[in-house]
JSON list of C-alpha atoms and ligand atoms in Angstrom, two decimals:
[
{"chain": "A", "resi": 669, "resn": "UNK", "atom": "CA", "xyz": [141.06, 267.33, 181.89]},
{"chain": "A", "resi": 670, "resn": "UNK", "atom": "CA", "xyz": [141.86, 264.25, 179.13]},
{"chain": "A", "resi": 671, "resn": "UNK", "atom": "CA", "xyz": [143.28, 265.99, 175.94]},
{"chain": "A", "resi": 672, "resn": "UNK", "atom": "CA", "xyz": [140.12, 266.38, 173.85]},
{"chain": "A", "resi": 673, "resn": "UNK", "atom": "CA", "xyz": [138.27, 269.33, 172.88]},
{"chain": "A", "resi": 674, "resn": "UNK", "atom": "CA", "xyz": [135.87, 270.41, 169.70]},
{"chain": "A", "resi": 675, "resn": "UNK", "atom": "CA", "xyz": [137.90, 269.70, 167.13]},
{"chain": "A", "resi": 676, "resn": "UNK", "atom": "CA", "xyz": [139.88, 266.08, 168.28]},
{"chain": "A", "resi": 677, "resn": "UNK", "atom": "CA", "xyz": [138.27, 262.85, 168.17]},
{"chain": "A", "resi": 678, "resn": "UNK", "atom": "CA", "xyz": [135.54, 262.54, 170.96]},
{"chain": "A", "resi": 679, "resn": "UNK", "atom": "CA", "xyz": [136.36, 260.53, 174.07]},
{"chain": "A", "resi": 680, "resn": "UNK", "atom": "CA", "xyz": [133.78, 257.51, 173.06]},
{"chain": "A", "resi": 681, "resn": "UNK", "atom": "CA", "xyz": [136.47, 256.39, 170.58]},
{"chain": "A", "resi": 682, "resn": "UNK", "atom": "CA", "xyz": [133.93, 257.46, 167.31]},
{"chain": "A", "resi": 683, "resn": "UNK", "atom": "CA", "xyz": [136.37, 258.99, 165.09]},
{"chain": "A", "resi": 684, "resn": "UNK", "atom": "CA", "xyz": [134.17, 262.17, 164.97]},
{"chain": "A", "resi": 685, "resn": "UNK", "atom": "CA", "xyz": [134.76, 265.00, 166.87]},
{"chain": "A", "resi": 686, "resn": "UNK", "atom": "CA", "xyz": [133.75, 265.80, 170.64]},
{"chain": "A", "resi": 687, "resn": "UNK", "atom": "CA", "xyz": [131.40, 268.43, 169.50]},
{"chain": "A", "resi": 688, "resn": "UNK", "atom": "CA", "xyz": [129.85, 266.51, 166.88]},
{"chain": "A", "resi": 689, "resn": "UNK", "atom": "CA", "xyz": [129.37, 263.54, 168.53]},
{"chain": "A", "resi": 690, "resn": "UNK", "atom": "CA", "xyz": [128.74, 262.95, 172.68]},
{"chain": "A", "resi": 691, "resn": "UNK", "atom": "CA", "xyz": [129.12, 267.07, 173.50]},
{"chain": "A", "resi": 692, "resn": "UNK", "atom": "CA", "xyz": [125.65, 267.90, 172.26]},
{"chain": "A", "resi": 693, "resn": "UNK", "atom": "CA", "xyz": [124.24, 265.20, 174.52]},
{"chain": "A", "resi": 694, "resn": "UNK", "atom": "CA", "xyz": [126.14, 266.01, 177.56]},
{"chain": "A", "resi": 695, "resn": "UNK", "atom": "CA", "xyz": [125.19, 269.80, 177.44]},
{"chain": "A", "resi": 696, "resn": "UNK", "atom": "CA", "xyz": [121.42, 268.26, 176.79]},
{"chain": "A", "resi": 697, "resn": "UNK", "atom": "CA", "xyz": [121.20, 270.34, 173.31]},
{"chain": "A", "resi": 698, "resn": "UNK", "atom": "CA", "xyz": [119.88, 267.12, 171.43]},
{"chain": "A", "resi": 699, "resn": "UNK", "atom": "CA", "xyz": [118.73, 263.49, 172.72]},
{"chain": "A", "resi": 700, "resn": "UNK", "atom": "CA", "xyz": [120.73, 260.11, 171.92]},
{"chain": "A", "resi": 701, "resn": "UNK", "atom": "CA", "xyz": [118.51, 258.67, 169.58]},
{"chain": "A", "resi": 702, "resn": "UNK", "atom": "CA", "xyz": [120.03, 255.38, 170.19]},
{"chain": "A", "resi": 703, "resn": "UNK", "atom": "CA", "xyz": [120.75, 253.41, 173.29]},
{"chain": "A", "resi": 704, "resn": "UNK", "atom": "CA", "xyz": [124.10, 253.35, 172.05]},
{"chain": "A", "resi": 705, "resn": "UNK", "atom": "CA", "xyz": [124.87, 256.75, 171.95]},
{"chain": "A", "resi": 706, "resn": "UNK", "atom": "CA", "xyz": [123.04, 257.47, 174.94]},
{"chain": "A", "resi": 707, "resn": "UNK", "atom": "CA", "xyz": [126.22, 254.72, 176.85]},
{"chain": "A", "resi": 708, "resn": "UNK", "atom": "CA", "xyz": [129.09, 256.70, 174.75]},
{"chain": "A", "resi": 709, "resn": "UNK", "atom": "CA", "xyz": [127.58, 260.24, 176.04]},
{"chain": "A", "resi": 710, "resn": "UNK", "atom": "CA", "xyz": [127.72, 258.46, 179.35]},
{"chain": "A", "resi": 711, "resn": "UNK", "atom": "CA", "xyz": [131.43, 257.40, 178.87]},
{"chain": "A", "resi": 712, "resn": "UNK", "atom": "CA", "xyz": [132.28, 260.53, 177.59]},
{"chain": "A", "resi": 713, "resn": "UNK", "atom": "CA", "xyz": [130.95, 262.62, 180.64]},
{"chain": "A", "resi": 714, "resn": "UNK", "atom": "CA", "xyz": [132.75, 260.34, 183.21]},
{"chain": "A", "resi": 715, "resn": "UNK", "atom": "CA", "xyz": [135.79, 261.66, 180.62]},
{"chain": "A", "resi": 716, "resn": "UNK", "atom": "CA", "xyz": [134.76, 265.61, 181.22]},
{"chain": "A", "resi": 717, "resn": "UNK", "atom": "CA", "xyz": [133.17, 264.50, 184.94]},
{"chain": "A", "resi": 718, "resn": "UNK", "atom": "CA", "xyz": [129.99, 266.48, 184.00]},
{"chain": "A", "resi": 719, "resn": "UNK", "atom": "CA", "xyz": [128.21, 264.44, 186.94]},
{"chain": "A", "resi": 720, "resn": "UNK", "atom": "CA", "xyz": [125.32, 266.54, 186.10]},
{"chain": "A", "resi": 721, "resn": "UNK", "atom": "CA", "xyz": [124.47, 264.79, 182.76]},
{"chain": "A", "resi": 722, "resn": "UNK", "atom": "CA", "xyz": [125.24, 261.02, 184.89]},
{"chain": "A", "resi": 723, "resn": "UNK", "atom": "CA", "xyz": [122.48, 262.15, 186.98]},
{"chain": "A", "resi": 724, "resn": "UNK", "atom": "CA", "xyz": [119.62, 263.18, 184.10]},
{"chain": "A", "resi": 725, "resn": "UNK", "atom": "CA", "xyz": [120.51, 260.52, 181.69]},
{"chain": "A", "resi": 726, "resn": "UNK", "atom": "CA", "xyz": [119.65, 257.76, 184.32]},
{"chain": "A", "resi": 727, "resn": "UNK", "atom": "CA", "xyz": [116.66, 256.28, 185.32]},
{"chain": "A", "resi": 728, "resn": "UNK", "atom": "CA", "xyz": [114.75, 258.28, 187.94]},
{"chain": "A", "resi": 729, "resn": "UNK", "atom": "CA", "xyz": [114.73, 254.83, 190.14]},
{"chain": "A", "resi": 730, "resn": "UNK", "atom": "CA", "xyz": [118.46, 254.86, 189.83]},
{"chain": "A", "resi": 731, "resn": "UNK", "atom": "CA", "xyz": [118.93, 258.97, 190.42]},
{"chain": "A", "resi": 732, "resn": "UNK", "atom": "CA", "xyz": [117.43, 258.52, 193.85]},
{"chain": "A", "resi": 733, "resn": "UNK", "atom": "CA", "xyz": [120.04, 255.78, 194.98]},
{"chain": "A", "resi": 734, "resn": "UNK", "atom": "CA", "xyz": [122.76, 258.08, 193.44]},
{"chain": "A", "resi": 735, "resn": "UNK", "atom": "CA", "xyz": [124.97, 260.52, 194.72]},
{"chain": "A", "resi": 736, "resn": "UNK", "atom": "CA", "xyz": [126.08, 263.29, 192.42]},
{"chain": "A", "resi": 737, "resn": "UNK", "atom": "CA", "xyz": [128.95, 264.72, 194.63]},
{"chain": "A", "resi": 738, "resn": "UNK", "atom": "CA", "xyz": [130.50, 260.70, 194.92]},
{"chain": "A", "resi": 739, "resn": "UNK", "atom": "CA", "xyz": [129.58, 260.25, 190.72]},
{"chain": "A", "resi": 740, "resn": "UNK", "atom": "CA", "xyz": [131.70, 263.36, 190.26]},
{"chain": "A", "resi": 741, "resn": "UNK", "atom": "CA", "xyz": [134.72, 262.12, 192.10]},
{"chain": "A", "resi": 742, "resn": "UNK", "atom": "CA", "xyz": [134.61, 259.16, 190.63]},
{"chain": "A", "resi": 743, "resn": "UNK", "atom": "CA", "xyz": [134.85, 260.73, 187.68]},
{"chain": "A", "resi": 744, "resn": "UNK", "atom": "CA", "xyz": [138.05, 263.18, 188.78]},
{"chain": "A", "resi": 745, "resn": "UNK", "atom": "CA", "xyz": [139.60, 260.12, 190.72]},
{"chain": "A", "resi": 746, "resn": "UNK", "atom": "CA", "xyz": [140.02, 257.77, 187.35]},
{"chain": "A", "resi": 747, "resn": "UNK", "atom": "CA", "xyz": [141.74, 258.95, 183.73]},
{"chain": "A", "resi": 748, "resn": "UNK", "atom": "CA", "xyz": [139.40, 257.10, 181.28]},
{"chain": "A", "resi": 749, "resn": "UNK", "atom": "CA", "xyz": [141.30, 255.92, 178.54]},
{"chain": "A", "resi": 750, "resn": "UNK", "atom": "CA", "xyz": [139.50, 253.71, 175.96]},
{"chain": "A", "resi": 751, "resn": "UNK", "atom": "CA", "xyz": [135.46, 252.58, 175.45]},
{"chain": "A", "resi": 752, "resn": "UNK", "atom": "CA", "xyz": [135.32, 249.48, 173.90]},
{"chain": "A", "resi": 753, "resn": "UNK", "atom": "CA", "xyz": [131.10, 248.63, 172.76]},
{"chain": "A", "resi": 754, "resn": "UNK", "atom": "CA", "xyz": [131.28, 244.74, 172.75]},
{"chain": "A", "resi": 755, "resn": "UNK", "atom": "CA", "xyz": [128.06, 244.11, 171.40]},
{"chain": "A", "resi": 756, "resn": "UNK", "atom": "CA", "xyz": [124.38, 245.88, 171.62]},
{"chain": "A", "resi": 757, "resn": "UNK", "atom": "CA", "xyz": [121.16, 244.19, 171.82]},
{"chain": "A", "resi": 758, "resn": "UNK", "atom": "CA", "xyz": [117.41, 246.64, 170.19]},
{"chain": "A", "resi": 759, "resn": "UNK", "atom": "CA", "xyz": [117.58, 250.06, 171.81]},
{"chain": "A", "resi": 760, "resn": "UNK", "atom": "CA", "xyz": [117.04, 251.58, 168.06]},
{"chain": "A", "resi": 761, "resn": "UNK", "atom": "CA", "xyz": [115.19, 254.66, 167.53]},
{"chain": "A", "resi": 762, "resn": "UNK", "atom": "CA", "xyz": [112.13, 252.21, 167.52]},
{"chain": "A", "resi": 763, "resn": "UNK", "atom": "CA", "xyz": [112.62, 250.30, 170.53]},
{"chain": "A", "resi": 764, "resn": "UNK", "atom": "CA", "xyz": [111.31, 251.04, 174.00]},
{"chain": "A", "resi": 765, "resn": "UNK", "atom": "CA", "xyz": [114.23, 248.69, 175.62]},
{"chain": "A", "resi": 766, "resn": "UNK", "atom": "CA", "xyz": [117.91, 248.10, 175.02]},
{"chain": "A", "resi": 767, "resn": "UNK", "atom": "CA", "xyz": [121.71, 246.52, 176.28]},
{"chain": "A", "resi": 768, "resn": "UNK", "atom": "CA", "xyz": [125.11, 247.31, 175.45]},
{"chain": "A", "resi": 769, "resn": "UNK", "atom": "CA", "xyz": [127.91, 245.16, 176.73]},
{"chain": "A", "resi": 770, "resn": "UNK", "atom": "CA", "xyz": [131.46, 247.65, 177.24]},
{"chain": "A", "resi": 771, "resn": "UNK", "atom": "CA", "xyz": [134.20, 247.56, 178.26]},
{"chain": "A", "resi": 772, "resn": "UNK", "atom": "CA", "xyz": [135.86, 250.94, 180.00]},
{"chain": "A", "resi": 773, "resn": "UNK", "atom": "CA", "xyz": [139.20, 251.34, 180.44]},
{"chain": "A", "resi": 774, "resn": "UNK", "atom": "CA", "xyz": [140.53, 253.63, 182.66]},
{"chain": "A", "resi": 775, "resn": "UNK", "atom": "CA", "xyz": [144.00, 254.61, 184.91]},
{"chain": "A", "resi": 776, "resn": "UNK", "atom": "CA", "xyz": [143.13, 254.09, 188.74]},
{"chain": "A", "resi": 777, "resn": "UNK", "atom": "CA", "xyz": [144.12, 256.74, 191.39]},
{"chain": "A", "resi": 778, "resn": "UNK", "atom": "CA", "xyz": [147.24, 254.38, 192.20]},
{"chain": "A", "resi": 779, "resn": "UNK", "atom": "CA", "xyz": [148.14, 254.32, 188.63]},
{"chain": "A", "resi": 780, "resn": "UNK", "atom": "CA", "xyz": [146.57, 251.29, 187.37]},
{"chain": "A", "resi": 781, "resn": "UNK", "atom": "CA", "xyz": [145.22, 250.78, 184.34]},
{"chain": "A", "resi": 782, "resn": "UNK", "atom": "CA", "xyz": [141.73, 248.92, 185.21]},
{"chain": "A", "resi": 783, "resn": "UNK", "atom": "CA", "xyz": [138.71, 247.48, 183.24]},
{"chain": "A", "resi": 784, "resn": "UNK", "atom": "CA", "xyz": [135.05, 247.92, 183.78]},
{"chain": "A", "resi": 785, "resn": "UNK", "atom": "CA", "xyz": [133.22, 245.52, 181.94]},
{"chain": "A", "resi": 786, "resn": "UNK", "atom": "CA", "xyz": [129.30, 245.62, 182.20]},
{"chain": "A", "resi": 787, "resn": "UNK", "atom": "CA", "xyz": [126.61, 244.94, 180.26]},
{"chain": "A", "resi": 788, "resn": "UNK", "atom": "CA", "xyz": [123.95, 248.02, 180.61]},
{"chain": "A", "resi": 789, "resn": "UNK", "atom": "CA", "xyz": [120.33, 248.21, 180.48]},
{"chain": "A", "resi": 790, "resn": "UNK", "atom": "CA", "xyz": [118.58, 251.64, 179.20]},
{"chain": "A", "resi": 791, "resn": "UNK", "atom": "CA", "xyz": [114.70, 252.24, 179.20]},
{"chain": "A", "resi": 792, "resn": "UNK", "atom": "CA", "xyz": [112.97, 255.05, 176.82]},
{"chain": "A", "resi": 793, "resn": "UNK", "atom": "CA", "xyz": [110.99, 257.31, 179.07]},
{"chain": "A", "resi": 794, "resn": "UNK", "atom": "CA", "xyz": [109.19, 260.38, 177.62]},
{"chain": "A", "resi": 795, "resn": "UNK", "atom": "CA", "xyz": [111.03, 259.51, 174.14]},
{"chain": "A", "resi": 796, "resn": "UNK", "atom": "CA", "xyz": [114.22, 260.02, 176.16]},
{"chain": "A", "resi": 797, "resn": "UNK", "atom": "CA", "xyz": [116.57, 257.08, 176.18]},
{"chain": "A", "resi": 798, "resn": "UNK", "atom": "CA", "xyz": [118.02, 256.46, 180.16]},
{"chain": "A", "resi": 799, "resn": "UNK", "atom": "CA", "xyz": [120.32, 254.58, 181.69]},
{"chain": "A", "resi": 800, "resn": "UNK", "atom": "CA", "xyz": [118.96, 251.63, 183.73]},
{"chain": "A", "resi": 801, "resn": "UNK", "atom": "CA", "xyz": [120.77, 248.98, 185.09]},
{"chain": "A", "resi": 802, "resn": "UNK", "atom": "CA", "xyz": [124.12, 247.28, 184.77]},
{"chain": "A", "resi": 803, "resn": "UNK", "atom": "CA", "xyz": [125.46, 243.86, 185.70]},
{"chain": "A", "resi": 804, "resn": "UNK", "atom": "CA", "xyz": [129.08, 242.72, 185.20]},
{"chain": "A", "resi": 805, "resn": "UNK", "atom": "CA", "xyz": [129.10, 239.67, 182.70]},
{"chain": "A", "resi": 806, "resn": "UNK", "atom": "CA", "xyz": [129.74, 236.27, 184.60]},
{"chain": "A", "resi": 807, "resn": "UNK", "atom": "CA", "xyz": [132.49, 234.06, 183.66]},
{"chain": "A", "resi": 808, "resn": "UNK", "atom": "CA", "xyz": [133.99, 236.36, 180.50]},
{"chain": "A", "resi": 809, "resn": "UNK", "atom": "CA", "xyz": [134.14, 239.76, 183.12]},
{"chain": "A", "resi": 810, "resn": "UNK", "atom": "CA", "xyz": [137.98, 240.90, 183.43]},
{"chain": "A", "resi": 811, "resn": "UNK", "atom": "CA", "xyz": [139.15, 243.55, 185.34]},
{"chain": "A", "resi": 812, "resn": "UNK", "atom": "CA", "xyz": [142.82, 244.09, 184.00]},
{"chain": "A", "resi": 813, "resn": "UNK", "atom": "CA", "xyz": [144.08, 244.11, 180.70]},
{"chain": "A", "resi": 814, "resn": "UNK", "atom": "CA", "xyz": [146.58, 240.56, 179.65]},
{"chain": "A", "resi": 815, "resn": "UNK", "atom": "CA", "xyz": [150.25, 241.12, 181.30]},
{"chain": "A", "resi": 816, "resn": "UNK", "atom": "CA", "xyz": [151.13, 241.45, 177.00]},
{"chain": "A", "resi": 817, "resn": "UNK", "atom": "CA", "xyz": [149.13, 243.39, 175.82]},
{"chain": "A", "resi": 818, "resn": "UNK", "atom": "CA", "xyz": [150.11, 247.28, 174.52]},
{"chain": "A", "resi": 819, "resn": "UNK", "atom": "CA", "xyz": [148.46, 249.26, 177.16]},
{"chain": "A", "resi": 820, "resn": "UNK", "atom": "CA", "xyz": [144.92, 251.13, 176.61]},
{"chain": "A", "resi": 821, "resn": "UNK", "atom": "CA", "xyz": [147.15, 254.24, 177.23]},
{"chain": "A", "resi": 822, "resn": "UNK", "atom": "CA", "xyz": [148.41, 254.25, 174.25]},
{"chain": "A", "resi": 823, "resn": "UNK", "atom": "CA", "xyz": [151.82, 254.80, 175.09]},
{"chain": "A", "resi": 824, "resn": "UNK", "atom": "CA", "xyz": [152.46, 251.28, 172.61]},
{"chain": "A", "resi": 825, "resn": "UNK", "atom": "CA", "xyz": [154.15, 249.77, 175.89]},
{"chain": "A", "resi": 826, "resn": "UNK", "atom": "CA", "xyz": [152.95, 246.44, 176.71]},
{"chain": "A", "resi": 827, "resn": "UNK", "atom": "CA", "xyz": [150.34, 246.72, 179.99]},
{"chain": "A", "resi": 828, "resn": "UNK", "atom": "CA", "xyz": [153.43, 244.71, 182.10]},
{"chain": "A", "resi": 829, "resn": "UNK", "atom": "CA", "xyz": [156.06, 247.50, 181.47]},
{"chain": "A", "resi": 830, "resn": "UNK", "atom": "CA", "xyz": [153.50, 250.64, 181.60]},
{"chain": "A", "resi": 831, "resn": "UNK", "atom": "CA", "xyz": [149.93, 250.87, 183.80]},
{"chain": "A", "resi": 832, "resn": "UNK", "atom": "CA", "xyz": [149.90, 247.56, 184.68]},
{"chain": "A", "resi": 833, "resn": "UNK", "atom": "CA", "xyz": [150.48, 246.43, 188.12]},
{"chain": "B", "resi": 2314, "resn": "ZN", "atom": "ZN1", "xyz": [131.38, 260.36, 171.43]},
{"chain": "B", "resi": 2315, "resn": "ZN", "atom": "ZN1", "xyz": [150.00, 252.71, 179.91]}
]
């Protein structure tokens, strides 16, 4: 388990705390009002591997080509580091539709640090915000961090000398 709990900042990268921010989602006590929120609860429960919540905040057309038991070790298999929101497109309160673009960092089972870079589609069902669809950007997608860069680990090592390949 990442080190995060109640009172450290959440695993979305908010500043706030775990239990004041994504937690309430995940354990289905309140509702992302936001599309955004809705893709950091998401993030967040790939942190905590609650595949359960992956499952009921997507789309009933993507639950049935889904696989809880593979979601969940997915989510064991990978340390998620760092969620990076790019850029967001409607998917207010008001809106019925909405994107975010993100990029995921996370340590691979051999020890790599890795990106996932996608650009997400959610839908408002029943009030309820759900996740869609994703694509991977063309043409700006990466899928490692730059050789100098300090590593998403944030051990302040550059990617090269730490989880880089
Ligand atoms: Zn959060
Ligand atoms: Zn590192």
């Amino acid at each position: 388990m990442p080190a995060s709990n109640n009172m450290t900042s959440c695993f979305c990268g908010s500043q706030l705390p775990f239990g004041e921010c994504c937690e309430p989602f995940i354990l289905e006590k309140a509702f992302p009002p936001i599309a955004e929120k809705l893709m950091r609860s998401r993030y967040s429960a790939f942190a905590v591997a609650d595949s359960s919540y992956l499952m009921s905040s997507a789309h009933p057309v993507l639950r049935k080509q889904q696989n809880e038991e593979d979601i969940k070790s997915w989510a064991l298999e990978n340390k998620w580091q760092k969620l990076e929101i790019i850029s967001t497109k409607s998917g207010q309160s008001e809106d019925e539709k909405g994107e975010v673009e993100f990029k995921a960092y996370y340590i691979d089972s051999e020890g790599i640090m890795q990106i996932h870079h996608e650009r997400s589609t959610f839908l408002k069902e029943d009030g309820r915000w759900l996740y869609h669809s994703g694509i991977t950007p063309p043409k700006t997608a990466v899928k490692t961090p730059n050789r100098n860069d300090l590593c998403a680990c944030g051990s302040g090592k550059k990617y090269k000398n730490c989880h880089g390949r």
